[in-house]
Amino acid sequence: MTAGLDAYAPFVGRATIEELRLLGERLRGRRVQHINSTAVGGGVAEILNRLVPLLLELGINTRWDVIRGGDEFYAVTKAIHNALHGQPVTLSEHDVAVYRETTEQNLRTLALSDDIVFIHDPQPAGLIAGRAPGSHWIWRCHIDLSAPVPSVWEFLRPTVERYDAAVFSAPQFSRTLPIDQVLIAPSIDPLADKNRELDARTIESIVTSLGLDPGRPLVTQVSRFDRLKDPLGVIEAYRLAKKYNDCQLLLVGGSATDDPEGQAVLTECRDRAADDRDIHVVELPPTANIEINAVQRASTVLVQKSLREGFGLTVAEALWKAKPVIAGAVGGIPLQITHKYSGVLTHTIEGTAYWIKQLLNAPDFARHLGENGREHVRHNFLLTRHLRDYMLLFLYLGHLGQSVITLD
Ligand code: UDP
């Protein structure tokens, strides 16, 4: 099912939809090309899958291309990704040659003639070499660039500086650059299986099938089994809170079979949980969107105790379900949670335990946090806001071109 724009009116109001249509009229016929490195899997592809049809509905001539590359290229771009995130990785001369060679191959096969070219992340960044005169190029960075490995950033920087604008998800993710920088947070789709309303029976049957007791308080963290998401810290916090409050803990994460570290973290969680029947460590396939939706809705409190984070979409997903969220004050999470207003920000295991206990004991306050969180997401992190921001950026870039003509 692909819902059209009108289907979003019940969430954001008619006026928002009309505003989008007005912006669309100003951009009618403009040709926009999105390019990323995968058609399926990952947040970028998920967002483009929804944004592209909606941009088309608004009259913007939008297409989406995916670059092609071999295993070696993707190994290099994964290394670049990790280095930009600050992990100690360096690039060899061979790596650089592989990156340049694949860029050249894609330059030969991709038509790059649209008015606006929107390049997502570092993999296709080198395509700027094929820029047509008069076109506008945007580099959309989904990565936290606040502390990259200097040599890898120096490799990418001259390429990024050739763009008209760079888009980041959070202010602290950006670098000092001589080009325009724009803050555009990601978004969630309220109509997706992950977020749409579910009836009570579906929720209960999923919760029961996972071995949880629907009648008792449930504390949940949804995330990959990654040390930076601190699942062991969540178990410690639960244990501290459990001394005072009856509750169950659910750690639910994607399949970790192709990630050796993920598998190790999953095993550690299972070992750490072995002596407590109320701790449930569950591995789900990446397609388990309705299951994730159901466990988020069934939870009394959601935790996202990340030590480092990108934007943290799980927080937006939980807040949209009007749930009280306790989350680490890292990455994009403080954009989503104002402490004690739309959720709770914590820095330690003890702090997380304290707030689990507090929220289990104060259901009215917890409900308040959740309601405020849902409104915050409604205004800031739904797909319609994302669409508007992109269209405003397109208009701004068009205006840039016009003012150059006027000044000349
Ligand atoms: N997710 C999922 N199944 C899982 C674990 C995570 O579908 O078992 C989803 C989660 O709902 C969210 C995304 O993966 O939409 C994770 O995004 P986030 O920004 O929170 O963290 P990342 O994994 O990108 O670091």
mmCIF file with all atom_site columns, N, CA and C in Angstrom, residues 267-317:
data_model
loop_
_atom_site.group_PDB
_atom_site.id
_atom_site.type_symbol
_atom_site.label_atom_id
_atom_site.label_alt_id
_atom_site.label_comp_id
_atom_site.label_asym_id
_atom_site.label_entity_id
_atom_site.label_seq_id
_atom_site.pdbx_PDB_ins_code
_atom_site.Cartn_x
_atom_site.Cartn_y
_atom_site.Cartn_z
_atom_site.occupancy
_atom_site.B_iso_or_equiv
_atom_site.pdbx_formal_charge
_atom_site.auth_seq_id
_atom_site.auth_comp_id
_atom_site.auth_asym_id
_atom_site.auth_atom_id
_atom_site.pdbx_PDB_model_num
ATOM 1   N N  . THR A 1 267 ? 25.125 -12.565 22.557 1.00 0.00 ? 267 THR A N  1
ATOM 2   C CA . THR A 1 267 ? 25.468 -13.660 23.463 1.00 0.00 ? 267 THR A CA 1
ATOM 3   C C  . THR A 1 267 ? 25.737 -13.133 24.877 1.00 0.00 ? 267 THR A C  1
ATOM 4   N N  . GLU A 1 268 ? 26.466 -12.017 24.966 1.00 0.00 ? 268 GLU A N  1
ATOM 5   C CA . GLU A 1 268 ? 26.712 -11.434 26.300 1.00 0.00 ? 268 GLU A CA 1
ATOM 6   C C  . GLU A 1 268 ? 25.411 -11.067 26.986 1.00 0.00 ? 268 GLU A C  1
ATOM 7   N N  . CYS A 1 269 ? 24.481 -10.505 26.223 1.00 0.00 ? 269 CYS A N  1
ATOM 8   C CA . CYS A 1 269 ? 23.178 -10.123 26.810 1.00 0.00 ? 269 CYS A CA 1
ATOM 9   C C  . CYS A 1 269 ? 22.464 -11.369 27.320 1.00 0.00 ? 269 CYS A C  1
ATOM 10  N N  . ARG A 1 270 ? 22.483 -12.426 26.496 1.00 0.00 ? 270 ARG A N  1
ATOM 11  C CA . ARG A 1 270 ? 21.786 -13.657 26.894 1.00 0.00 ? 270 ARG A CA 1
ATOM 12  C C  . ARG A 1 270 ? 22.427 -14.219 28.161 1.00 0.00 ? 270 ARG A C  1
ATOM 13  N N  . ASP A 1 271 ? 23.770 -14.208 28.218 1.00 0.00 ? 271 ASP A N  1
ATOM 14  C CA . ASP A 1 271 ? 24.461 -14.719 29.409 1.00 0.00 ? 271 ASP A CA 1
ATOM 15  C C  . ASP A 1 271 ? 24.084 -13.901 30.633 1.00 0.00 ? 271 ASP A C  1
ATOM 16  N N  . ARG A 1 272 ? 24.120 -12.592 30.465 1.00 0.00 ? 272 ARG A N  1
ATOM 17  C CA . ARG A 1 272 ? 23.847 -11.696 31.589 1.00 0.00 ? 272 ARG A CA 1
ATOM 18  C C  . ARG A 1 272 ? 22.396 -11.838 32.072 1.00 0.00 ? 272 ARG A C  1
ATOM 19  N N  . ALA A 1 273 ? 21.504 -12.276 31.147 1.00 0.00 ? 273 ALA A N  1
ATOM 20  C CA . ALA A 1 273 ? 20.078 -12.353 31.474 1.00 0.00 ? 273 ALA A CA 1
ATOM 21  C C  . ALA A 1 273 ? 19.672 -13.732 31.980 1.00 0.00 ? 273 ALA A C  1
ATOM 22  N N  . ALA A 1 274 ? 20.609 -14.682 31.923 1.00 0.00 ? 274 ALA A N  1
ATOM 23  C CA . ALA A 1 274 ? 20.242 -16.093 32.116 1.00 0.00 ? 274 ALA A CA 1
ATOM 24  C C  . ALA A 1 274 ? 19.587 -16.372 33.463 1.00 0.00 ? 274 ALA A C  1
ATOM 25  N N  . ASP A 1 275 ? 19.960 -15.615 34.498 1.00 0.00 ? 275 ASP A N  1
ATOM 26  C CA . ASP A 1 275 ? 19.441 -15.936 35.830 1.00 0.00 ? 275 ASP A CA 1
ATOM 27  C C  . ASP A 1 275 ? 18.123 -15.223 36.144 1.00 0.00 ? 275 ASP A C  1
ATOM 28  N N  . ASP A 1 276 ? 17.547 -14.520 35.171 1.00 0.00 ? 276 ASP A N  1
ATOM 29  C CA . ASP A 1 276 ? 16.319 -13.764 35.459 1.00 0.00 ? 276 ASP A CA 1
ATOM 30  C C  . ASP A 1 276 ? 15.301 -14.039 34.357 1.00 0.00 ? 276 ASP A C  1
ATOM 31  N N  . ARG A 1 277 ? 14.237 -14.738 34.722 1.00 0.00 ? 277 ARG A N  1
ATOM 32  C CA . ARG A 1 277 ? 13.230 -15.104 33.716 1.00 0.00 ? 277 ARG A CA 1
ATOM 33  C C  . ARG A 1 277 ? 12.438 -13.900 33.214 1.00 0.00 ? 277 ARG A C  1
ATOM 34  N N  . ASP A 1 278 ? 12.596 -12.769 33.886 1.00 0.00 ? 278 ASP A N  1
ATOM 35  C CA . ASP A 1 278 ? 11.879 -11.569 33.445 1.00 0.00 ? 278 ASP A CA 1
ATOM 36  C C  . ASP A 1 278 ? 12.677 -10.739 32.444 1.00 0.00 ? 278 ASP A C  1
ATOM 37  N N  . ILE A 1 279 ? 13.891 -11.203 32.114 1.00 0.00 ? 279 ILE A N  1
ATOM 38  C CA . ILE A 1 279 ? 14.643 -10.497 31.073 1.00 0.00 ? 279 ILE A CA 1
ATOM 39  C C  . ILE A 1 279 ? 14.505 -11.288 29.774 1.00 0.00 ? 279 ILE A C  1
ATOM 40  N N  . HIS A 1 280 ? 14.013 -10.627 28.749 1.00 0.00 ? 280 HIS A N  1
ATOM 41  C CA . HIS A 1 280 ? 13.794 -11.291 27.460 1.00 0.00 ? 280 HIS A CA 1
ATOM 42  C C  . HIS A 1 280 ? 14.704 -10.654 26.414 1.00 0.00 ? 280 HIS A C  1
ATOM 43  N N  . VAL A 1 281 ? 15.583 -11.460 25.851 1.00 0.00 ? 281 VAL A N  1
ATOM 44  C CA . VAL A 1 281 ? 16.482 -10.968 24.796 1.00 0.00 ? 281 VAL A CA 1
ATOM 45  C C  . VAL A 1 281 ? 15.996 -11.591 23.499 1.00 0.00 ? 281 VAL A C  1
ATOM 46  N N  . VAL A 1 282 ? 15.473 -10.772 22.599 1.00 0.00 ? 282 VAL A N  1
ATOM 47  C CA . VAL A 1 282 ? 14.793 -11.303 21.417 1.00 0.00 ? 282 VAL A CA 1
ATOM 48  C C  . VAL A 1 282 ? 15.449 -10.775 20.152 1.00 0.00 ? 282 VAL A C  1
ATOM 49  N N  . GLU A 1 283 ? 15.714 -11.697 19.233 1.00 0.00 ? 283 GLU A N  1
ATOM 50  C CA . GLU A 1 283 ? 16.274 -11.331 17.938 1.00 0.00 ? 283 GLU A CA 1
ATOM 51  C C  . GLU A 1 283 ? 15.157 -11.433 16.906 1.00 0.00 ? 283 GLU A C  1
ATOM 52  N N  . LEU A 1 284 ? 14.942 -10.383 16.150 1.00 0.00 ? 284 LEU A N  1
ATOM 53  C CA . LEU A 1 284 ? 13.880 -10.397 15.140 1.00 0.00 ? 284 LEU A CA 1
ATOM 54  C C  . LEU A 1 284 ? 14.478 -10.095 13.761 1.00 0.00 ? 284 LEU A C  1
ATOM 55  N N  . PRO A 1 285 ? 13.848 -10.594 12.676 1.00 0.00 ? 285 PRO A N  1
ATOM 56  C CA . PRO A 1 285 ? 14.348 -10.248 11.334 1.00 0.00 ? 285 PRO A CA 1
ATOM 57  C C  . PRO A 1 285 ? 14.078 -8.774  11.038 1.00 0.00 ? 285 PRO A C  1
ATOM 58  N N  . PRO A 1 286 ? 14.826 -8.200  10.089 1.00 0.00 ? 286 PRO A N  1
ATOM 59  C CA . PRO A 1 286 ? 14.656 -6.765  9.806  1.00 0.00 ? 286 PRO A CA 1
ATOM 60  C C  . PRO A 1 286 ? 13.282 -6.412  9.250  1.00 0.00 ? 286 PRO A C  1
ATOM 61  N N  . THR A 1 287 ? 12.540 -7.424  8.828  1.00 0.00 ? 287 THR A N  1
ATOM 62  C CA . THR A 1 287 ? 11.203 -7.171  8.275  1.00 0.00 ? 287 THR A CA 1
ATOM 63  C C  . THR A 1 287 ? 10.119 -7.151  9.351  1.00 0.00 ? 287 THR A C  1
ATOM 64  N N  . ALA A 1 288 ? 10.513 -7.335  10.606 1.00 0.00 ? 288 ALA A N  1
ATOM 65  C CA . ALA A 1 288 ? 9.512  -7.488  11.679 1.00 0.00 ? 288 ALA A CA 1
ATOM 66  C C  . ALA A 1 288 ? 8.960  -6.135  12.145 1.00 0.00 ? 288 ALA A C  1
ATOM 67  N N  . ASN A 1 289 ? 8.454  -5.347  11.200 1.00 0.00 ? 289 ASN A N  1
ATOM 68  C CA . ASN A 1 289 ? 8.015  -3.992  11.544 1.00 0.00 ? 289 ASN A CA 1
ATOM 69  C C  . ASN A 1 289 ? 6.798  -3.975  12.465 1.00 0.00 ? 289 ASN A C  1
ATOM 70  N N  . ILE A 1 290 ? 5.839  -4.853  12.187 1.00 0.00 ? 290 ILE A N  1
ATOM 71  C CA . ILE A 1 290 ? 4.626  -4.856  13.020 1.00 0.00 ? 290 ILE A CA 1
ATOM 72  C C  . ILE A 1 290 ? 4.977  -5.336  14.429 1.00 0.00 ? 290 ILE A C  1
ATOM 73  N N  . GLU A 1 291 ? 5.908  -6.277  14.526 1.00 0.00 ? 291 GLU A N  1
ATOM 74  C CA . GLU A 1 291 ? 6.321  -6.773  15.852 1.00 0.00 ? 291 GLU A CA 1
ATOM 75  C C  . GLU A 1 291 ? 6.968  -5.639  16.656 1.00 0.00 ? 291 GLU A C  1
ATOM 76  N N  . ILE A 1 292 ? 7.851  -4.868  15.995 1.00 0.00 ? 292 ILE A N  1
ATOM 77  C CA . ILE A 1 292 ? 8.498  -3.746  16.691 1.00 0.00 ? 292 ILE A CA 1
ATOM 78  C C  . ILE A 1 292 ? 7.426  -2.733  17.129 1.00 0.00 ? 292 ILE A C  1
ATOM 79  N N  . ASN A 1 293 ? 6.529  -2.432  16.236 1.00 0.00 ? 293 ASN A N  1
ATOM 80  C CA . ASN A 1 293 ? 5.428  -1.518  16.541 1.00 0.00 ? 293 ASN A CA 1
ATOM 81  C C  . ASN A 1 293 ? 4.664  -2.017  17.778 1.00 0.00 ? 293 ASN A C  1
ATOM 82  N N  . ALA A 1 294 ? 4.329  -3.311  17.766 1.00 0.00 ? 294 ALA A N  1
ATOM 83  C CA . ALA A 1 294 ? 3.530  -3.875  18.858 1.00 0.00 ? 294 ALA A CA 1
ATOM 84  C C  . ALA A 1 294 ? 4.271  -3.818  20.189 1.00 0.00 ? 294 ALA A C  1
ATOM 85  N N  . VAL A 1 295 ? 5.549  -4.158  20.199 1.00 0.00 ? 295 VAL A N  1
ATOM 86  C CA . VAL A 1 295 ? 6.250  -4.145  21.493 1.00 0.00 ? 295 VAL A CA 1
ATOM 87  C C  . VAL A 1 295 ? 6.438  -2.707  21.993 1.00 0.00 ? 295 VAL A C  1
ATOM 88  N N  . GLN A 1 296 ? 6.632  -1.780  21.060 1.00 0.00 ? 296 GLN A N  1
ATOM 89  C CA . GLN A 1 296 ? 6.720  -0.378  21.505 1.00 0.00 ? 296 GLN A CA 1
ATOM 90  C C  . GLN A 1 296 ? 5.393  0.039   22.134 1.00 0.00 ? 296 GLN A C  1
ATOM 91  N N  . ARG A 1 297 ? 4.289  -0.334  21.499 1.00 0.00 ? 297 ARG A N  1
ATOM 92  C CA . ARG A 1 297 ? 2.977  0.060   22.032 1.00 0.00 ? 297 ARG A CA 1
ATOM 93  C C  . ARG A 1 297 ? 2.655  -0.659  23.345 1.00 0.00 ? 297 ARG A C  1
ATOM 94  N N  . ALA A 1 298 ? 3.163  -1.875  23.503 1.00 0.00 ? 298 ALA A N  1
ATOM 95  C CA . ALA A 1 298 ? 2.843  -2.646  24.713 1.00 0.00 ? 298 ALA A CA 1
ATOM 96  C C  . ALA A 1 298 ? 3.708  -2.229  25.903 1.00 0.00 ? 298 ALA A C  1
ATOM 97  N N  . SER A 1 299 ? 4.766  -1.468  25.666 1.00 0.00 ? 299 SER A N  1
ATOM 98  C CA . SER A 1 299 ? 5.709  -1.170  26.751 1.00 0.00 ? 299 SER A CA 1
ATOM 99  C C  . SER A 1 299 ? 5.185  -0.079  27.675 1.00 0.00 ? 299 SER A C  1
ATOM 100 N N  . THR A 1 300 ? 5.550  -0.195  28.937 1.00 0.00 ? 300 THR A N  1
ATOM 101 C CA . THR A 1 300 ? 5.208  0.837   29.914 1.00 0.00 ? 300 THR A CA 1
ATOM 102 C C  . THR A 1 300 ? 6.201  1.988   29.777 1.00 0.00 ? 300 THR A C  1
ATOM 103 N N  . VAL A 1 301 ? 7.461  1.625   29.591 1.00 0.00 ? 301 VAL A N  1
ATOM 104 C CA . VAL A 1 301 ? 8.533  2.616   29.445 1.00 0.00 ? 301 VAL A CA 1
ATOM 105 C C  . VAL A 1 301 ? 9.464  2.120   28.340 1.00 0.00 ? 301 VAL A C  1
ATOM 106 N N  . LEU A 1 302 ? 9.921  3.043   27.485 1.00 0.00 ? 302 LEU A N  1
ATOM 107 C CA . LEU A 1 302 ? 10.945 2.663   26.497 1.00 0.00 ? 302 LEU A CA 1
ATOM 108 C C  . LEU A 1 302 ? 12.265 3.311   26.868 1.00 0.00 ? 302 LEU A C  1
ATOM 109 N N  . VAL A 1 303 ? 13.330 2.535   26.678 1.00 0.00 ? 303 VAL A N  1
ATOM 110 C CA . VAL A 1 303 ? 14.669 3.015   27.002 1.00 0.00 ? 303 VAL A CA 1
ATOM 111 C C  . VAL A 1 303 ? 15.482 3.055   25.708 1.00 0.00 ? 303 VAL A C  1
ATOM 112 N N  . GLN A 1 304 ? 16.317 4.078   25.552 1.00 0.00 ? 304 GLN A N  1
ATOM 113 C CA . GLN A 1 304 ? 17.298 4.068   24.458 1.00 0.00 ? 304 GLN A CA 1
ATOM 114 C C  . GLN A 1 304 ? 18.600 4.597   25.054 1.00 0.00 ? 304 GLN A C  1
ATOM 115 N N  . LYS A 1 305 ? 19.283 3.668   25.756 1.00 0.00 ? 305 LYS A N  1
ATOM 116 C CA . LYS A 1 305 ? 20.407 4.098   26.581 1.00 0.00 ? 305 LYS A CA 1
ATOM 117 C C  . LYS A 1 305 ? 21.707 4.176   25.782 1.00 0.00 ? 305 LYS A C  1
ATOM 118 N N  . SER A 1 306 ? 21.649 4.832   24.625 1.00 0.00 ? 306 SER A N  1
ATOM 119 C CA . SER A 1 306 ? 22.820 4.857   23.745 1.00 0.00 ? 306 SER A CA 1
ATOM 120 C C  . SER A 1 306 ? 23.961 5.655   24.364 1.00 0.00 ? 306 SER A C  1
ATOM 121 N N  . LEU A 1 307 ? 25.192 5.199   24.065 1.00 0.00 ? 307 LEU A N  1
ATOM 122 C CA . LEU A 1 307 ? 26.378 5.931   24.494 1.00 0.00 ? 307 LEU A CA 1
ATOM 123 C C  . LEU A 1 307 ? 26.824 6.882   23.384 1.00 0.00 ? 307 LEU A C  1
ATOM 124 N N  . ARG A 1 308 ? 26.492 6.529   22.154 1.00 0.00 ? 308 ARG A N  1
ATOM 125 C CA . ARG A 1 308 ? 26.736 7.350   20.976 1.00 0.00 ? 308 ARG A CA 1
ATOM 126 C C  . ARG A 1 308 ? 25.573 7.061   20.046 1.00 0.00 ? 308 ARG A C  1
ATOM 127 N N  . GLU A 1 309 ? 25.113 8.037   19.294 1.00 0.00 ? 309 GLU A N  1
ATOM 128 C CA . GLU A 1 309 ? 23.922 7.805   18.495 1.00 0.00 ? 309 GLU A CA 1
ATOM 129 C C  . GLU A 1 309 ? 23.950 8.676   17.255 1.00 0.00 ? 309 GLU A C  1
ATOM 130 N N  . GLY A 1 310 ? 23.313 8.210   16.190 1.00 0.00 ? 310 GLY A N  1
ATOM 131 C CA . GLY A 1 310 ? 23.056 9.083   15.045 1.00 0.00 ? 310 GLY A CA 1
ATOM 132 C C  . GLY A 1 310 ? 21.868 9.943   15.437 1.00 0.00 ? 310 GLY A C  1
ATOM 133 N N  . PHE A 1 311 ? 20.814 9.877   14.671 1.00 0.00 ? 311 PHE A N  1
ATOM 134 C CA . PHE A 1 311 ? 19.625 10.640  15.073 1.00 0.00 ? 311 PHE A CA 1
ATOM 135 C C  . PHE A 1 311 ? 18.862 9.904   16.167 1.00 0.00 ? 311 PHE A C  1
ATOM 136 N N  . GLY A 1 312 ? 18.793 8.577   16.053 1.00 0.00 ? 312 GLY A N  1
ATOM 137 C CA . GLY A 1 312 ? 18.047 7.788   17.038 1.00 0.00 ? 312 GLY A CA 1
ATOM 138 C C  . GLY A 1 312 ? 16.570 7.691   16.692 1.00 0.00 ? 312 GLY A C  1
ATOM 139 N N  . LEU A 1 313 ? 16.295 7.056   15.549 1.00 0.00 ? 313 LEU A N  1
ATOM 140 C CA . LEU A 1 313 ? 14.900 6.975   15.085 1.00 0.00 ? 313 LEU A CA 1
ATOM 141 C C  . LEU A 1 313 ? 13.996 6.217   16.037 1.00 0.00 ? 313 LEU A C  1
ATOM 142 N N  . THR A 1 314 ? 14.567 5.280   16.802 1.00 0.00 ? 314 THR A N  1
ATOM 143 C CA . THR A 1 314 ? 13.724 4.512   17.723 1.00 0.00 ? 314 THR A CA 1
ATOM 144 C C  . THR A 1 314 ? 13.069 5.432   18.757 1.00 0.00 ? 314 THR A C  1
ATOM 145 N N  . VAL A 1 315 ? 13.742 6.529   19.070 1.00 0.00 ? 315 VAL A N  1
ATOM 146 C CA . VAL A 1 315 ? 13.166 7.473   20.034 1.00 0.00 ? 315 VAL A CA 1
ATOM 147 C C  . VAL A 1 315 ? 11.926 8.133   19.429 1.00 0.00 ? 315 VAL A C  1
ATOM 148 N N  . ALA A 1 316 ? 12.054 8.614   18.178 1.00 0.00 ? 316 ALA A N  1
ATOM 149 C CA . ALA A 1 316 ? 10.896 9.235   17.516 1.00 0.00 ? 316 ALA A CA 1
ATOM 150 C C  . ALA A 1 316 ? 9.745  8.232   17.402 1.00 0.00 ? 316 ALA A C  1
ATOM 151 N N  . GLU A 1 317 ? 10.090 6.981   17.073 1.00 0.00 ? 317 GLU A N  1
ATOM 152 C CA . GLU A 1 317 ? 9.037  5.955   16.935 1.00 0.00 ? 317 GLU A CA 1
ATOM 153 C C  . GLU A 1 317 ? 8.294  5.752   18.255 1.00 0.00 ? 317 GLU A C  1
#
